[in-house]
PDB file of C-alpha atoms in Angstrom:
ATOM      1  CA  UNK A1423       0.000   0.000   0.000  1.00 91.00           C
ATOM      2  CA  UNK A1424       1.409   3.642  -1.037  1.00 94.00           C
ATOM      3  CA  UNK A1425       0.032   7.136   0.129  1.00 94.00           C
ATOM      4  CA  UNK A1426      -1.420   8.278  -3.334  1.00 96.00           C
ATOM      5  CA  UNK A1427      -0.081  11.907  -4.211  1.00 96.00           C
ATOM      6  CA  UNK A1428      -2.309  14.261  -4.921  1.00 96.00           C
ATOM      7  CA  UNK A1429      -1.736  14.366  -8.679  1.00 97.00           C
ATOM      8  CA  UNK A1430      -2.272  10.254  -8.153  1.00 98.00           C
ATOM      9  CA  UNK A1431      -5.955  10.917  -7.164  1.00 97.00           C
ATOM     10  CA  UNK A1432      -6.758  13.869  -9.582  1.00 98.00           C
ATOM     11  CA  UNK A1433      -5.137  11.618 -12.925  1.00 98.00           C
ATOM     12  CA  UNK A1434      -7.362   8.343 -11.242  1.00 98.00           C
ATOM     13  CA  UNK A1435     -10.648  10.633 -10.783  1.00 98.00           C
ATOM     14  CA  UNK A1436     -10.540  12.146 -14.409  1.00 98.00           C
ATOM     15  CA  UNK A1437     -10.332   9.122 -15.732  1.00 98.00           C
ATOM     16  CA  UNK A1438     -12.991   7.356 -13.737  1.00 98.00           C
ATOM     17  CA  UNK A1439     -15.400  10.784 -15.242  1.00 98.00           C
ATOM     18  CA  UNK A1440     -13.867  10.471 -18.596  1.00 97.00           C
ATOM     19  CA  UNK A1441     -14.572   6.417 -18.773  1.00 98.00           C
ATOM     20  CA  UNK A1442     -17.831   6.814 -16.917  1.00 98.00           C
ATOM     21  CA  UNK A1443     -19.232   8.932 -19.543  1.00 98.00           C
ATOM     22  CA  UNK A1444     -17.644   7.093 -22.266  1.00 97.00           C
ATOM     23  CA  UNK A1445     -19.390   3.958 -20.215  1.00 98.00           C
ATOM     24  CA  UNK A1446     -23.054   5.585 -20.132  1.00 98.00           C
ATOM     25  CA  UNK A1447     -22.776   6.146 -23.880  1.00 97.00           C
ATOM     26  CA  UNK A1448     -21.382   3.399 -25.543  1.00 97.00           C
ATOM     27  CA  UNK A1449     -23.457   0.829 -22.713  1.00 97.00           C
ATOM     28  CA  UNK A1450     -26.972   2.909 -23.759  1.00 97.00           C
ATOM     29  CA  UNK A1451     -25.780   4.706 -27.375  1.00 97.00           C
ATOM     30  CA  UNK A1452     -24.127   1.549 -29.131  1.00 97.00           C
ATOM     31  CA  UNK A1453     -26.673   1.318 -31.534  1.00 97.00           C
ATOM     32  CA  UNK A1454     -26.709   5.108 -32.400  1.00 97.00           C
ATOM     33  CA  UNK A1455     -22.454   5.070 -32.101  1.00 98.00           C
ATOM     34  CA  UNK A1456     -22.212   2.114 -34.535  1.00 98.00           C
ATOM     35  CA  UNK A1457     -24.228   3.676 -37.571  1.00 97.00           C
ATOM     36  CA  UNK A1458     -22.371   6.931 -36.923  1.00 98.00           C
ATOM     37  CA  UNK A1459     -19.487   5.701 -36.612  1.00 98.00           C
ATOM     38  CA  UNK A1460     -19.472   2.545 -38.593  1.00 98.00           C
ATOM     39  CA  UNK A1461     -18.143   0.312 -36.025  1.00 98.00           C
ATOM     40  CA  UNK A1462     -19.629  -3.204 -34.833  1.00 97.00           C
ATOM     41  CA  UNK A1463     -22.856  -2.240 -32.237  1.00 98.00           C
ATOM     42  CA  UNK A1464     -21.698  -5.621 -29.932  1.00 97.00           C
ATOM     43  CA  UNK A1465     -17.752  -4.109 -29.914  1.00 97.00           C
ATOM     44  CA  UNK A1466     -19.523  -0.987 -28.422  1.00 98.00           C
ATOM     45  CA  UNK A1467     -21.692  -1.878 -26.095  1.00 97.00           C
ATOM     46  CA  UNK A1468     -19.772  -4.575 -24.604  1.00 97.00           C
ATOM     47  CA  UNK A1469     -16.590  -1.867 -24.312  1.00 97.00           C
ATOM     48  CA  UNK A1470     -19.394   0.332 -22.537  1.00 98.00           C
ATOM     49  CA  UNK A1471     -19.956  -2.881 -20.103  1.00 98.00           C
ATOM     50  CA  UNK A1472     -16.708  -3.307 -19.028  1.00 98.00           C
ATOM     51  CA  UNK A1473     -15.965   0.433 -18.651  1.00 98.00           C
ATOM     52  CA  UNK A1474     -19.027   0.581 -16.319  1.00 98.00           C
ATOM     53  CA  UNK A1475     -16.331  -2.316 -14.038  1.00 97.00           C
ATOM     54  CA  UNK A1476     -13.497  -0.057 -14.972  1.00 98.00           C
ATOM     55  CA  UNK A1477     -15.152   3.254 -13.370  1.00 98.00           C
ATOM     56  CA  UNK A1478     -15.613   1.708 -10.277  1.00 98.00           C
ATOM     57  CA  UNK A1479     -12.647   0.383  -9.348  1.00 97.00           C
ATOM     58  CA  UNK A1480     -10.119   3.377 -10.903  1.00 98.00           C
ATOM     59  CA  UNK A1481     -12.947   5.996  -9.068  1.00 98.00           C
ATOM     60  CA  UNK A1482     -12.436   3.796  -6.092  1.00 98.00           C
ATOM     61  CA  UNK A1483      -8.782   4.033  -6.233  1.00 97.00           C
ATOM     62  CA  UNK A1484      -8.676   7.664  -6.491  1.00 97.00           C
ATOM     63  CA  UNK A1485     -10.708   8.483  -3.097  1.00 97.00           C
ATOM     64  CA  UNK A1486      -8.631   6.106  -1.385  1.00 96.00           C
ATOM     65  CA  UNK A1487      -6.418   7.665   1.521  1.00 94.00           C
ATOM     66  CA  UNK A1488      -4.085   4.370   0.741  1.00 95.00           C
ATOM     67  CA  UNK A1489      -3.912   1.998  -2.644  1.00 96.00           C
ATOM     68  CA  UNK A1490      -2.487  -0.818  -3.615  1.00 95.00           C
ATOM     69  CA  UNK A1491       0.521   0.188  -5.614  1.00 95.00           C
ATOM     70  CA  UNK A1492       0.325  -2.652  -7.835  1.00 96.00           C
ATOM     71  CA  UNK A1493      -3.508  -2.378  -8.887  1.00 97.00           C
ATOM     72  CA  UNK A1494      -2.538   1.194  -9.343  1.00 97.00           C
ATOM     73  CA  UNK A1495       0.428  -0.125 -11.784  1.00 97.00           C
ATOM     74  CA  UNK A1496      -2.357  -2.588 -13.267  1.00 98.00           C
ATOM     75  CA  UNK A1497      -4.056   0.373 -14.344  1.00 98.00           C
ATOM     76  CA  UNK A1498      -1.392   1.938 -15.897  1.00 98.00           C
ATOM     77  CA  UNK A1499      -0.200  -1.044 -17.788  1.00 98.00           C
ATOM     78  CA  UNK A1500      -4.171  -1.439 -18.976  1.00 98.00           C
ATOM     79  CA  UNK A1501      -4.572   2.175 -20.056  1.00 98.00           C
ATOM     80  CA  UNK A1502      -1.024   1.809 -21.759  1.00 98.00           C
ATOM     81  CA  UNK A1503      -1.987  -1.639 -23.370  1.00 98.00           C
ATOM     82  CA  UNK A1504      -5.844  -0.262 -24.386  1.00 98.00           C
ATOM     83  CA  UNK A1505      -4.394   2.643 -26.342  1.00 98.00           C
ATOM     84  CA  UNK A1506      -1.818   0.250 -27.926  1.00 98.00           C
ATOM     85  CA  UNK A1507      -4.776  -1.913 -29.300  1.00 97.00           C
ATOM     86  CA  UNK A1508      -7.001   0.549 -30.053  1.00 97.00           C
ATOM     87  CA  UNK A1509      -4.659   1.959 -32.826  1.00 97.00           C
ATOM     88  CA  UNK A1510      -4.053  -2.037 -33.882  1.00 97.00           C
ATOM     89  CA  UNK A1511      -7.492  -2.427 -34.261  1.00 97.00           C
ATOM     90  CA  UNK A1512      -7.642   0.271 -36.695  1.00 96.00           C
ATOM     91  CA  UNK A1513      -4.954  -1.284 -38.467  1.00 96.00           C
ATOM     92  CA  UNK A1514      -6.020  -5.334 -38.283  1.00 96.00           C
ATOM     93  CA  UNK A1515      -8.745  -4.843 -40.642  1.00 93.00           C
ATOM     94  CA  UNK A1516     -11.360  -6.306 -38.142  1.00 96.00           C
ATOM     95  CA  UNK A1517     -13.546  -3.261 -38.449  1.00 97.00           C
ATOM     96  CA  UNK A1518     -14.076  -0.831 -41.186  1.00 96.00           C
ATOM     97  CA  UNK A1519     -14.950   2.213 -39.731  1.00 97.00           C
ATOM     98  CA  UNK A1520     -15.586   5.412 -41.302  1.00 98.00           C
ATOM     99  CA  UNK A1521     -13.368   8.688 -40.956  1.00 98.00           C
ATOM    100  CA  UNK A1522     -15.379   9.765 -37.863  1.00 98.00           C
ATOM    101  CA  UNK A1523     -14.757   6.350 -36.319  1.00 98.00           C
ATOM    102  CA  UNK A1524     -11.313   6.281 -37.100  1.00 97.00           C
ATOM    103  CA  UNK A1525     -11.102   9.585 -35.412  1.00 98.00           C
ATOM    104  CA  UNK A1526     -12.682   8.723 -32.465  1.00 97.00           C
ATOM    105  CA  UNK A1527     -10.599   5.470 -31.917  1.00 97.00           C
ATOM    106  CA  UNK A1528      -7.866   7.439 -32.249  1.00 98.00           C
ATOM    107  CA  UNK A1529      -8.746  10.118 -30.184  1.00 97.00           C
ATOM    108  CA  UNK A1530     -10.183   7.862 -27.226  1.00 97.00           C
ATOM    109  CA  UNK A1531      -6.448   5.864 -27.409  1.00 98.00           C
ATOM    110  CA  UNK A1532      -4.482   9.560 -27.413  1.00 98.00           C
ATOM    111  CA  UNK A1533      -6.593  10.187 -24.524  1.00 97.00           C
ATOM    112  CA  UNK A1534      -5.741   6.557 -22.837  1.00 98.00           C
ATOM    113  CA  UNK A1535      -2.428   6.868 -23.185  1.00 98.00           C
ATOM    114  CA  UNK A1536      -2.352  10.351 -21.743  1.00 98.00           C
ATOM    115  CA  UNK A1537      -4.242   9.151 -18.439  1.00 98.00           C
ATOM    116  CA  UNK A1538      -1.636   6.090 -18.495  1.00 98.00           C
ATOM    117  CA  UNK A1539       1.405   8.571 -18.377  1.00 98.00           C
ATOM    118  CA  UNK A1540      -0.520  11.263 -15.906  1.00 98.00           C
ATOM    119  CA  UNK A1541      -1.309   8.328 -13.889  1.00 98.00           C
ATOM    120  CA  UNK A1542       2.373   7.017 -14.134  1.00 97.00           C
ATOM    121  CA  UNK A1543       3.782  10.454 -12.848  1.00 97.00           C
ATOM    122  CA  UNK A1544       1.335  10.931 -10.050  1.00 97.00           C
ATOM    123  CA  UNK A1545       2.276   6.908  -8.501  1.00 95.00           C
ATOM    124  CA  UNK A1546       6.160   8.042  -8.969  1.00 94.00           C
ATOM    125  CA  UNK A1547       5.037  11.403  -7.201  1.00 94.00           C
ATOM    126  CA  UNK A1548       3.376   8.971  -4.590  1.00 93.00           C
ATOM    127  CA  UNK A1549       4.608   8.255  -0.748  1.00 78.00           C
ATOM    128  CA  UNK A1550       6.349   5.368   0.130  1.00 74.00           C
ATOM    129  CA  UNK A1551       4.598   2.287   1.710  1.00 67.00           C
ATOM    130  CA  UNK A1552       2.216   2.673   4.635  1.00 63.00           C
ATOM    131  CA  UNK A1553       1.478  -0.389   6.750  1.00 59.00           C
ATOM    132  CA  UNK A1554      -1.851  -2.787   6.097  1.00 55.00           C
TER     133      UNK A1554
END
């Protein structure tokens, strides 16, 4: 267990909002999503499913006085690995979206990986271990 900094919490919280909303839209919008953007309605609303998982547990982490450093590092390594195979996806030929969806994979991953690093700096920025 580590003392999350400050930035820590703030980089976990903004992500929880920005998947929770994602979450909400793809989960209820997926049919609406996948005509605009051309993208398979199951790949949407199932991503929307497990962000709904996701939220809770990285908005848990941020109002935590204490965390796990290595669910914290899980995190990172997840957000690191999503934005990674977002961008494959585009390029695997498993989907066929238009320019809009291509834009909005790509800006969702840009946006992954930038919560990875944010989150990355705030655990390095984090106090040491605290005792169970």
């Amino acid at each position: 267990m580590i003392n999350p900094s400050r930035f820590l919490r703030r980089a976990l919280l903004a992500d929880a909002i920005f998947s929770g909303v994602s979450a909400v839209g793809l989960t209820l919008g997926a049919d609406t999503f996948a005509s605009l953007l051309n993208l398979p309605q199951a790949l949407l609303q199932e991503t929307g499913l497990f962000l709904i998982a996701y939220t809770i547990l990285v908005g848990w982490l941020g109002t935590r006085p204490s965390v796990p450093k290595a669910l914290v590092m899980l995190v990172v390594a997840g957000n690191a690995a999503w934005t990674l195979t977002s961008i494959a996806l585009l390029f695997s030929g498993a989907v066929s979206p238009n320019l809009l969806g291509e834009i909005v994979v790509v800006a969702q991953a840009i946006a992954t990986g930038v919560f990875a690093e944010l989150q990355y700096i705030g655990l390095r920025r984090s106090g040491g271990a605290v005792a169970a």
